[in-house]
Short mmCIF file of C-alpha atoms in Angstrom, two decimals:
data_model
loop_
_atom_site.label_atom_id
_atom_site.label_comp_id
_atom_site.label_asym_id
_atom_site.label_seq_id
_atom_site.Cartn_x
_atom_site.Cartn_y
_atom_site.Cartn_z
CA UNK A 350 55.67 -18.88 42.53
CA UNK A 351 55.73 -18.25 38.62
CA UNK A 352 52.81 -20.81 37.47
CA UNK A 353 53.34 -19.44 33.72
CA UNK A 354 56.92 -20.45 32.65
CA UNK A 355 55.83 -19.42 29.12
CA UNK A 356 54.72 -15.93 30.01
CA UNK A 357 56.94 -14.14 27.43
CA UNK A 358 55.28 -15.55 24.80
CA UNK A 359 56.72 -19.46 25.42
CA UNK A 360 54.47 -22.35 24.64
CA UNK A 361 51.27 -22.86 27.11
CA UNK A 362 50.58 -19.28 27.78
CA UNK A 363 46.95 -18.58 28.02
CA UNK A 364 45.38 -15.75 26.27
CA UNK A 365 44.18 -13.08 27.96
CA UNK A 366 40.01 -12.81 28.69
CA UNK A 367 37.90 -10.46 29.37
CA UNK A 368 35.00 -12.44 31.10
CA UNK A 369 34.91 -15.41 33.13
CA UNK A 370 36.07 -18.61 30.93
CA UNK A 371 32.11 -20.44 30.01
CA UNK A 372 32.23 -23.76 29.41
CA UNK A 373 31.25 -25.76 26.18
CA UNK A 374 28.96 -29.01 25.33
CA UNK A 375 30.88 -31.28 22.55
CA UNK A 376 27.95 -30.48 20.35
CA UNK A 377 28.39 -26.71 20.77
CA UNK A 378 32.43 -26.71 20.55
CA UNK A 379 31.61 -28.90 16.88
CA UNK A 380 29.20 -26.17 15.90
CA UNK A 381 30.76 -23.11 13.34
CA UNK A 382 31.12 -20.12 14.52
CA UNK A 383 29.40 -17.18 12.26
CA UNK A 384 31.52 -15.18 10.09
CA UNK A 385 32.01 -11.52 9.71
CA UNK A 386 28.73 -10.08 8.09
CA UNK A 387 28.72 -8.18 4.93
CA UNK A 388 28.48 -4.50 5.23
CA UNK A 389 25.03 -2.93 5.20
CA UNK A 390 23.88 -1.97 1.44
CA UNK A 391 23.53 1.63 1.07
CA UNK A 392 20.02 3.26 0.29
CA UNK A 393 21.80 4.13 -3.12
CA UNK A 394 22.78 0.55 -4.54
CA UNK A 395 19.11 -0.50 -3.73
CA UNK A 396 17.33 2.00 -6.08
CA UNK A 397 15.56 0.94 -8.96
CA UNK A 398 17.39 3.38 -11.58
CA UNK A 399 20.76 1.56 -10.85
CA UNK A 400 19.49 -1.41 -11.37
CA UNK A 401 18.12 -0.72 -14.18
CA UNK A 402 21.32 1.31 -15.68
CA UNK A 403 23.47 -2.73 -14.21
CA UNK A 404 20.85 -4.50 -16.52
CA UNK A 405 21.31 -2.01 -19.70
CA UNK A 406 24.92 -2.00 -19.45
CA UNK A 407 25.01 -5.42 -19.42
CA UNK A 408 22.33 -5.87 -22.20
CA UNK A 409 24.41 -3.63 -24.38
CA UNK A 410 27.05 -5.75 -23.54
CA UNK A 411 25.96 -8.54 -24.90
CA UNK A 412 24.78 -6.92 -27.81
CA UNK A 413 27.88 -5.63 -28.66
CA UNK A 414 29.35 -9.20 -27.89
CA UNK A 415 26.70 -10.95 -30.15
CA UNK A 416 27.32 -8.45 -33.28
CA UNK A 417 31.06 -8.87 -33.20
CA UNK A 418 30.56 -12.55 -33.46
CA UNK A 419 27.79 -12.06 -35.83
CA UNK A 420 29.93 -9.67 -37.72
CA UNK A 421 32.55 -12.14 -37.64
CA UNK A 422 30.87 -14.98 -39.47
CA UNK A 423 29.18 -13.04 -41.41
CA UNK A 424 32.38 -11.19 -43.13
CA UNK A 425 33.65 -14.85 -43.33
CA UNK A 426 30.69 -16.14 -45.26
CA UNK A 427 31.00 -12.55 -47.32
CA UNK A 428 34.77 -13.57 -48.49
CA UNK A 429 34.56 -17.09 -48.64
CA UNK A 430 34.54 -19.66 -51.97
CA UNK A 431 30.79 -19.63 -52.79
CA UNK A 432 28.20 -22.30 -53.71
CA UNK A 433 28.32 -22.76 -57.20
CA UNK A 434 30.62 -25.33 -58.47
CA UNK A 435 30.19 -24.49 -62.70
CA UNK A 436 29.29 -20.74 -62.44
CA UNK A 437 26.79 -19.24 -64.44
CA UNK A 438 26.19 -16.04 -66.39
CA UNK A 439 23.66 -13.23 -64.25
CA UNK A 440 21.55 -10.74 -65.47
CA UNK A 441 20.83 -7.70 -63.65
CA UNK A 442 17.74 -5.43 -65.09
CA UNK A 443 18.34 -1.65 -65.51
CA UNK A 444 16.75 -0.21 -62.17
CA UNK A 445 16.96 -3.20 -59.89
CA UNK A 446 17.61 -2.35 -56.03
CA UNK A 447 20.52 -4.78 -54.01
CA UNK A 448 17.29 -6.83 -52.46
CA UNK A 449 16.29 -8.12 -55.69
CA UNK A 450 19.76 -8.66 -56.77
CA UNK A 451 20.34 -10.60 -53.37
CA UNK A 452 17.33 -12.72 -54.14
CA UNK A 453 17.73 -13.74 -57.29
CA UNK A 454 21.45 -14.84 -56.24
CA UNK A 455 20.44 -16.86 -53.65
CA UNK A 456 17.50 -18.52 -55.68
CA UNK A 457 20.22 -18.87 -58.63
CA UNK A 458 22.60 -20.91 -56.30
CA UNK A 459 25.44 -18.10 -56.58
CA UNK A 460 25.49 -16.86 -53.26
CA UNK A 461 24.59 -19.10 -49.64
CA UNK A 462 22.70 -16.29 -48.07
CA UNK A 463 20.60 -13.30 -49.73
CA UNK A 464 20.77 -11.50 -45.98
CA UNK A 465 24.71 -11.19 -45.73
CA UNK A 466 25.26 -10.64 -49.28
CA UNK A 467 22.93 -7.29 -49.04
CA UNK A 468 24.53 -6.59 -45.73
CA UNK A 469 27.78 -6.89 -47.21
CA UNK A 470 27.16 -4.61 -50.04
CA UNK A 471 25.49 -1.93 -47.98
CA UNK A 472 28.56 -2.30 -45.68
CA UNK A 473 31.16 -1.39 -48.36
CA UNK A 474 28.92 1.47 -49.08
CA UNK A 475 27.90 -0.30 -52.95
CA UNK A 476 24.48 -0.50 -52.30
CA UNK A 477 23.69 2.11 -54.99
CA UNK A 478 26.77 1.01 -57.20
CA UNK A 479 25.84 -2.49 -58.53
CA UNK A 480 25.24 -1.68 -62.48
CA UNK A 481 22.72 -3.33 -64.52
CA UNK A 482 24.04 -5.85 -67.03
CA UNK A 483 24.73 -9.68 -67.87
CA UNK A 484 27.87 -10.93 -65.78
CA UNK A 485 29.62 -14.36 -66.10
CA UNK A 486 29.94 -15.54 -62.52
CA UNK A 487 32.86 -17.69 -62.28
CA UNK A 488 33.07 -21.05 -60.16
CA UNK A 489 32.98 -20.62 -56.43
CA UNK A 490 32.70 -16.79 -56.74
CA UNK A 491 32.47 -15.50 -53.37
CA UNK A 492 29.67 -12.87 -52.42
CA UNK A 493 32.61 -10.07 -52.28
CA UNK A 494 34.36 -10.68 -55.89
CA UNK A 495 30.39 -11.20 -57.21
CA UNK A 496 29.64 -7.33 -55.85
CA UNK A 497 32.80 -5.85 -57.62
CA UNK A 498 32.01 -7.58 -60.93
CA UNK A 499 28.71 -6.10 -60.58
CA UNK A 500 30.26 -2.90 -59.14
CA UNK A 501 32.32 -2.85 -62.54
CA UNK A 502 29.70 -2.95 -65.02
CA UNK A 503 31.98 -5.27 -67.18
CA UNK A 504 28.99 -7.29 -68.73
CA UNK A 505 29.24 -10.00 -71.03
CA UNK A 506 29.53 -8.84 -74.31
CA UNK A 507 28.21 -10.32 -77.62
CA UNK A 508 28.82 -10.31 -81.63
CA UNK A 509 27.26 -10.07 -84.77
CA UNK A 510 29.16 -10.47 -87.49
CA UNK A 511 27.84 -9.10 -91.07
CA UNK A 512 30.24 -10.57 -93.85
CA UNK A 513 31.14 -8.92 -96.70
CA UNK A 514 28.63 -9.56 -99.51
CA UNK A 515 25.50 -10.19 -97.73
CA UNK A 516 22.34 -8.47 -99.09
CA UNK A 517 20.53 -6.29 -96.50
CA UNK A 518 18.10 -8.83 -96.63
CA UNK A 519 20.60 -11.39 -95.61
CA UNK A 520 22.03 -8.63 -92.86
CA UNK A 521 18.85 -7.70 -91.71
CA UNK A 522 17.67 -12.25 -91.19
CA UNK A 523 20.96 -12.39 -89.37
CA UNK A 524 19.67 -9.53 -86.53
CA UNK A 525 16.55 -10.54 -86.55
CA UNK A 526 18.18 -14.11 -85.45
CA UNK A 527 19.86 -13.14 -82.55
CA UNK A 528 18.23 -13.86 -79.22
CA UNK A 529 20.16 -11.53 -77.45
CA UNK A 530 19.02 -8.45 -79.47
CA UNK A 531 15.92 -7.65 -77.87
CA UNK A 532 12.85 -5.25 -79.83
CA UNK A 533 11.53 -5.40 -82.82
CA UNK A 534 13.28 -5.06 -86.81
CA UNK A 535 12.93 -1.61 -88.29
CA UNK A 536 9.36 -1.10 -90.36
CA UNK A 537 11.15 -0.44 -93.22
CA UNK A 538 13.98 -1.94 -95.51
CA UNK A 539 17.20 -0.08 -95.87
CA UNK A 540 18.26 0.43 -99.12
CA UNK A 541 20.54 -2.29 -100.87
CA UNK A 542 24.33 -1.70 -100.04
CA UNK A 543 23.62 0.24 -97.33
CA UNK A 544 24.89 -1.95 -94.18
CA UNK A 545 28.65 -2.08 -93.13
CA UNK A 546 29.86 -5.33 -93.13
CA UNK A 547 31.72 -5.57 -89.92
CA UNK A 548 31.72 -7.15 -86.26
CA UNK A 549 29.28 -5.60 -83.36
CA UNK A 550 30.35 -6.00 -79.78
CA UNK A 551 27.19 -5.72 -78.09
CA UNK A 552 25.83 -6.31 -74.54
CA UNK A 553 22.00 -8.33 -73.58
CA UNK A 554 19.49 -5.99 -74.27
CA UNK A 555 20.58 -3.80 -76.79
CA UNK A 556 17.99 -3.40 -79.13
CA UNK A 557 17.67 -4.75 -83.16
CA UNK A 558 17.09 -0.98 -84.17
CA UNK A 559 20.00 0.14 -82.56
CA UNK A 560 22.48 -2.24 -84.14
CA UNK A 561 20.84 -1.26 -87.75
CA UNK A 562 21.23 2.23 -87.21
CA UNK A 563 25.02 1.60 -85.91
CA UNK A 564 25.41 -0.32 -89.38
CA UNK A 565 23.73 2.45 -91.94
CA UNK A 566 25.57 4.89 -89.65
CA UNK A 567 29.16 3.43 -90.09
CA UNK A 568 28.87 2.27 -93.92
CA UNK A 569 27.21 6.43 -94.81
CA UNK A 570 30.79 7.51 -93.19
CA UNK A 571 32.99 4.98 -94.60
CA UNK A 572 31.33 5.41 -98.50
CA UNK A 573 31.99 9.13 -98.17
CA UNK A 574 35.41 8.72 -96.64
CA UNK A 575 36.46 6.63 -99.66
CA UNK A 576 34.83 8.87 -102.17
CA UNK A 577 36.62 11.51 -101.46
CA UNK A 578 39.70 9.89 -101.86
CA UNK A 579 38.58 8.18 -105.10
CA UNK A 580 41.26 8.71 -108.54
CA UNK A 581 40.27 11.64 -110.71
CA UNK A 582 39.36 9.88 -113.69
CA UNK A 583 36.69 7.38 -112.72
CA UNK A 584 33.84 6.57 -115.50
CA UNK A 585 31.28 6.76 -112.41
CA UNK A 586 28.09 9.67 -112.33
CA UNK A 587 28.07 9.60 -108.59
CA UNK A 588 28.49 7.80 -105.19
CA UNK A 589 25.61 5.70 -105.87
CA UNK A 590 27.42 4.31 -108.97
CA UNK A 591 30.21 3.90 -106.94
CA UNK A 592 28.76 1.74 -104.09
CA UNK A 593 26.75 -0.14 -106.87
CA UNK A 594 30.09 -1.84 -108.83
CA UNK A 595 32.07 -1.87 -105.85
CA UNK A 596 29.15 -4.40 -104.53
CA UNK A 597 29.63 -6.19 -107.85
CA UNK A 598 33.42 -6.23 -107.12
CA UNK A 599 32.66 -7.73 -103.79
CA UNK A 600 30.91 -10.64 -105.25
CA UNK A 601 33.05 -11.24 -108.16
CA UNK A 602 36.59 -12.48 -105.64
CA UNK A 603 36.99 -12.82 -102.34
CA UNK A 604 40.89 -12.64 -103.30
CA UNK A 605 41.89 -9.03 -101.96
CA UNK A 606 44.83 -9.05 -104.01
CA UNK A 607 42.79 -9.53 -107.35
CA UNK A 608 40.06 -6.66 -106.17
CA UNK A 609 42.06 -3.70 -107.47
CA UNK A 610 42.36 -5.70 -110.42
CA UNK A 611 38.93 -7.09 -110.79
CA UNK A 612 37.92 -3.32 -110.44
CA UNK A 613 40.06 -1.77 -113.49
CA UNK A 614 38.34 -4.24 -115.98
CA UNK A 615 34.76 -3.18 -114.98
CA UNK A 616 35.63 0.47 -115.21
CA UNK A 617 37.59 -0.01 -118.47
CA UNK A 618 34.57 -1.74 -120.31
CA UNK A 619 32.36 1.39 -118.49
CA UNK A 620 34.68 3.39 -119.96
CA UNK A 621 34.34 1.57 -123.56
CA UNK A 622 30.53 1.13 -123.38
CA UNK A 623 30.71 -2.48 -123.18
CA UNK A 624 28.66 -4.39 -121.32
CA UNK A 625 29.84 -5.60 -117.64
CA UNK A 626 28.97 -9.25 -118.60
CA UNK A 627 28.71 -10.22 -114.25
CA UNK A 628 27.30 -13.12 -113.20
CA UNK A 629 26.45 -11.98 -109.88
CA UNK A 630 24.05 -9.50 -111.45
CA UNK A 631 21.98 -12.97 -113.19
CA UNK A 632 21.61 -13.95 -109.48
CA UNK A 633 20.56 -10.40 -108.06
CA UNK A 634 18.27 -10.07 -110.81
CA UNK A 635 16.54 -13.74 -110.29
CA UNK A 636 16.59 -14.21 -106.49
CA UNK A 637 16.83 -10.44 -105.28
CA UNK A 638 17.77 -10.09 -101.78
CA UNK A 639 17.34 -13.58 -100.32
CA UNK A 640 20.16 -14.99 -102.44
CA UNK A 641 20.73 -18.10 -104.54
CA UNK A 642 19.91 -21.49 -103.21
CA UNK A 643 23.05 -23.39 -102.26
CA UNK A 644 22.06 -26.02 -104.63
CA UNK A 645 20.49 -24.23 -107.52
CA UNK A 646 23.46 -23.68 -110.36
CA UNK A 647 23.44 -21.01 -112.80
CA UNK A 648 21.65 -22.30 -116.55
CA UNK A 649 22.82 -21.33 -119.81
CA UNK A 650 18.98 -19.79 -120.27
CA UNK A 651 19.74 -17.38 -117.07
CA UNK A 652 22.17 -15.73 -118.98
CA UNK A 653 20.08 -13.54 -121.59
CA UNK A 654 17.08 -13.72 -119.10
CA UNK A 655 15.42 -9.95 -118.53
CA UNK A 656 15.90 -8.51 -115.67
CA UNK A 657 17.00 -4.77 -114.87
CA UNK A 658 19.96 -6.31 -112.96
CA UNK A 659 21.44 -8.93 -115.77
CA UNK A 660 24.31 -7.16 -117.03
CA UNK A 661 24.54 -9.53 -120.41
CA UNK A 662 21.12 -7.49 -121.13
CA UNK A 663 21.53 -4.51 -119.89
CA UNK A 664 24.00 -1.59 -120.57
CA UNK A 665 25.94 0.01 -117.68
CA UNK A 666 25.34 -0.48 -113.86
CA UNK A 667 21.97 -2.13 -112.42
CA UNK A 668 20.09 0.43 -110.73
CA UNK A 669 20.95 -0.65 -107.27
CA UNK A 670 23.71 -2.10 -105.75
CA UNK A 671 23.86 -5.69 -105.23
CA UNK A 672 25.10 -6.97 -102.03
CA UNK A 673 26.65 -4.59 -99.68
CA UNK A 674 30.25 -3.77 -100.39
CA UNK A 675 33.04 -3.82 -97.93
CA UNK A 676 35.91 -1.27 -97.34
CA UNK A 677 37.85 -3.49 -99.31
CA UNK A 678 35.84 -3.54 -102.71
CA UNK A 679 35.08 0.14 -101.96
CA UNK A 680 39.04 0.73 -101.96
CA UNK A 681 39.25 -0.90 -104.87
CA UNK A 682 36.75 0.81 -107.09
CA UNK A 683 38.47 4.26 -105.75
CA UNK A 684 41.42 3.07 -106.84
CA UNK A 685 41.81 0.28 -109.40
CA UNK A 686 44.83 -0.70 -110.34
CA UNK A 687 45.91 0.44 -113.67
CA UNK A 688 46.14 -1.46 -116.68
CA UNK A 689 44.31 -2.15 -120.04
CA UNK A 690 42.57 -5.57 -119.16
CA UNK A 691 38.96 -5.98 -120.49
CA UNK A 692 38.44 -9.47 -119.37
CA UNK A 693 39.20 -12.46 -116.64
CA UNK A 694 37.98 -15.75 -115.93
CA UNK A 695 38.64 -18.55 -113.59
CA UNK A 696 42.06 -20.05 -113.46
CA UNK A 697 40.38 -23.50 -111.56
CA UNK A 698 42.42 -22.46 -108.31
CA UNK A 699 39.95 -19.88 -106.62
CA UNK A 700 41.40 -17.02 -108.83
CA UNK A 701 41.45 -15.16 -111.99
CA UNK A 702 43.69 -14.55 -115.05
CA UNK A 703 43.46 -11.47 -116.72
CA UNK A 704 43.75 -10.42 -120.41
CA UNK A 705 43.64 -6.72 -122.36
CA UNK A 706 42.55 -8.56 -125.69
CA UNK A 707 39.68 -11.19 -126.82
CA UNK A 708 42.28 -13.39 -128.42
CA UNK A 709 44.54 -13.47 -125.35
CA UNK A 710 41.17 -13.78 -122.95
CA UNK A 711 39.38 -16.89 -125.83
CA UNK A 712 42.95 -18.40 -124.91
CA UNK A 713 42.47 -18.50 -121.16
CA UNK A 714 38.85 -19.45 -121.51
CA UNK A 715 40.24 -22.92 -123.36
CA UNK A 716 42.97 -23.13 -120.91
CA UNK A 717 39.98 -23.30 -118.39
CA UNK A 718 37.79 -25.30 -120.79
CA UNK A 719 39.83 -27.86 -120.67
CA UNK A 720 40.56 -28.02 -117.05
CA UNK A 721 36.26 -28.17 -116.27
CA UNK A 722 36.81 -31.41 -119.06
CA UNK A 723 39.27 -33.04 -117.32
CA UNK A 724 37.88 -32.51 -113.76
CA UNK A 725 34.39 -32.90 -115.25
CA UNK A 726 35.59 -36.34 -116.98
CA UNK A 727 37.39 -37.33 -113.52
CA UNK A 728 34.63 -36.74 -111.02
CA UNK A 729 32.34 -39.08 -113.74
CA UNK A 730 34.69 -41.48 -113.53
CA UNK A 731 34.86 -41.61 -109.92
CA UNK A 732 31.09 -41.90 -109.72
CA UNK A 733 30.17 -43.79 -112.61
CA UNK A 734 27.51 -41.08 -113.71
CA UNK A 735 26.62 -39.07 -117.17
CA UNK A 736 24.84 -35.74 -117.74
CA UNK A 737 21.66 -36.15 -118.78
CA UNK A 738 20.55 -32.34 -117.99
CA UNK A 739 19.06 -30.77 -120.82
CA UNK A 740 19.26 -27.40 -119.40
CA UNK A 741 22.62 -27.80 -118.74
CA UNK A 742 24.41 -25.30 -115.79
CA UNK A 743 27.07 -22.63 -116.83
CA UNK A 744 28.71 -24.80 -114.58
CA UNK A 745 28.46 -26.84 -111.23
CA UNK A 746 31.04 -24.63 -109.24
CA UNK A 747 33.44 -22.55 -111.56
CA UNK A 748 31.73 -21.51 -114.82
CA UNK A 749 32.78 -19.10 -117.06
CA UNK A 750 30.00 -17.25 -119.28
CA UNK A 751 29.23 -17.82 -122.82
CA UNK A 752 30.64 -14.62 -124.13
CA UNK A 753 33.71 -16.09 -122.67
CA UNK A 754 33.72 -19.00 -124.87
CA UNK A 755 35.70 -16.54 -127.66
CA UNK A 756 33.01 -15.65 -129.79
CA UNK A 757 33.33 -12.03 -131.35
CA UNK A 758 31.04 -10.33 -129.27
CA UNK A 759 33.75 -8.52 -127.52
CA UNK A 760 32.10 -9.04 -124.38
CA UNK A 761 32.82 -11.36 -121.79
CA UNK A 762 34.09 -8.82 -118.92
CA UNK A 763 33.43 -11.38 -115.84
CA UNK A 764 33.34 -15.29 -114.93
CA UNK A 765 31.24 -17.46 -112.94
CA UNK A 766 33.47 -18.71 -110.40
CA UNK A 767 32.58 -15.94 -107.73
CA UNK A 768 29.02 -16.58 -108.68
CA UNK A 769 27.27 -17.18 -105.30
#
């Protein structure tokens, strides 16, 4: 009889043994059975050198892992807004090296971290190309735009401004003033009329000497330029009779359409022997170089005091110029306009009129005259004041000279109103 109805694989068959069937305890059926071991380790995997090669690999690893991240941030903090909120300006000394520069940053507020701005630089292969100069950091400059302005060289740049009709003197106080010139004034004065008057673009750290060699430089060309284009027929010896009354032009008006003008009646009266009759010589020839004090008018007993530079007492030029000229007066003296006048004074609105004879020039003068009265008269009104001077001034602001006043001297070539 067939005991095992499932026997082709039909529920309840019996698997197959090799061994008599043992029996179990409860605690020994509950127990788990051991799983399949691992495989034996070869002799290989236990040597030393692989382990060592597992723990480089993974140190490099990790390395490589940490600079990525660190490389990471740190280009971050390279490009980002930077510290400063107002910006400042940064000066970098000729011959300093990227870890000074870094330094100074970071002590200066500009940058967050001296470390990843010298990184950064090296990085973008600069770290030789930062130029030495003063640079205007802007607001929240990051560490990237501050190492191409420095990488440009496009410093902050400076002027110095020397005005037509300043005395070398004057010129030479006005470099010696500013603090960011560095060195010390030349040993020795230039002569008078000898500086270009003109603007200097300059960056910290050029030096005094420099910018008064730049000036004697450009004003020796410029003289010679416009002597060589000067008219055929000047009354003038040489070029340093030239420069001389063109600086006496230059202090006369400040009007460049009147310098032409102002020109022709100084050479005319050269030309006749009569004396120039300038007031601006009076002040050369009292004050010299440093110039008139604001407050100090010209007297009537200036006029015929001696001095090698008062052209009511002296015949021809002075010996030196008087101011240094600008391209303008220089122009002008080349090239004066051409007409017969002898004489000009003040017309009370910042200018001149112009006459070829002493009656037509005594007629301006009282034109004038009377003007100085009436504002003279108004301005005492106004402050309830008299003139109790008894060395009276040619006049407070707009003179005219005492040969002007019509008397038949002849003279009376200039006026007192560009007196300064």
């Amino acid at each position: 009889m067939n005991t095992n109805p499932a026997g082709n694989g039909e529920f309840g068959q019996r698997p197959a043994t090799s061994g008599p069937i043992m029996p179990k305890t409860a605690n020994e059926a509950l127990r788990p059975e051991a799983g399949t071991p691992p495989p034996k380790r070869s002799r290989a995997s236990r040597s030393q050198i692989v382990v060592f090669m597992n723990f480089v690999i993974s140190l490099v690893m990790l390395m490589v892992l940490t600079a990525g991240v660190a490389l990471y941030f740190g280009k971050q903090e390279f490009t980002e807004a930077g510290p400063s909120a107002n910006g400042d300006t940064f000066l970098v000394k000729p011959n300093t090296g990227v870890q000074d520069i870094a330094d100074q940053l970071e002590r200066r507020g500009l940058i967050s971290d001296a470390r990843i701005f010298r990184l950064g630089v090296r990085a973008f292969g600069n770290d030789s190309a930062l130029k030495a100069g003063e640079y205007e950091i802007k607001p929240r400059a990051s560490m990237r735009d501050i190492m191409e302005l420095l990488k440009s060289g496009k410093s902050v740049m400076y002027s110095l401004t020397v005005p037509e009709g300043l005395t070398v003197e004057q010129a030479l106080q006005r470099i010696a003033d500013e603090p960011a010139l560095s060195g010390d004034m030349p040993a020795t004065t230039p002569p008078e009329g000898s500086l270009a008057t003109d603007t200097l673009r300059f960056t910290r750290g050029a030096t005094r000497q420099q910018m008064v060699d730049k000036l004697l430089a450009d004003q020796k060309k410029l003289v010679e330029d416009v002597w060589q284009r000067r008219a055929p027929d000047l009354p003038l010896a040489n070029v340093e009779e030239f420069v001389t009354l063109a600086s006496i032009v230059e202090k006369e008006t400040g009007k460049g359409d009147e310098r032409s003008r102002v020109a022709a009646v100084f050479l005319n009266r050269l030309a006749k022997g009569m004396r120039l009759q300038s007031d601006p010589t009076i002040i050369y020839g009292l004050f010299g170089g440093k110039g008139k004090p604001t407050d100090r008018p010209i007297y009537q007993s200036d006029i015929q005091k001696q001095t090698p530079y008062n052209t009511y007492v002296i015949n021809g030029l002075p010996p030196t110029p008087i101011a240094n000229p600008g391209r303008a007066a220089l122009e002008a003296v080349a090239n004066p306009s051409k007409t017969d006048d002898l004489y000009f004074v003040a017309d009370g609105t910042g200018g001149h009129v112009f006459a070829a004879t002493l009656e037509e020039h005594n007629e301006n003068v009282a034109r004038y005259r009377a003007l100085q009265k009436k504002q003279v008269d108004d301005a005492a009104k106004a402050t309830g004041a008299g003139d109790t001077n008894a060395d009276k001034p040619v006049d407070g602001s707009n003179a005219d000279k005492p040969a002007d006043a019509g008397d038949d001297s002849g003279d009376g070539g200039g006026d007192a109103g560009a007196a300064q």
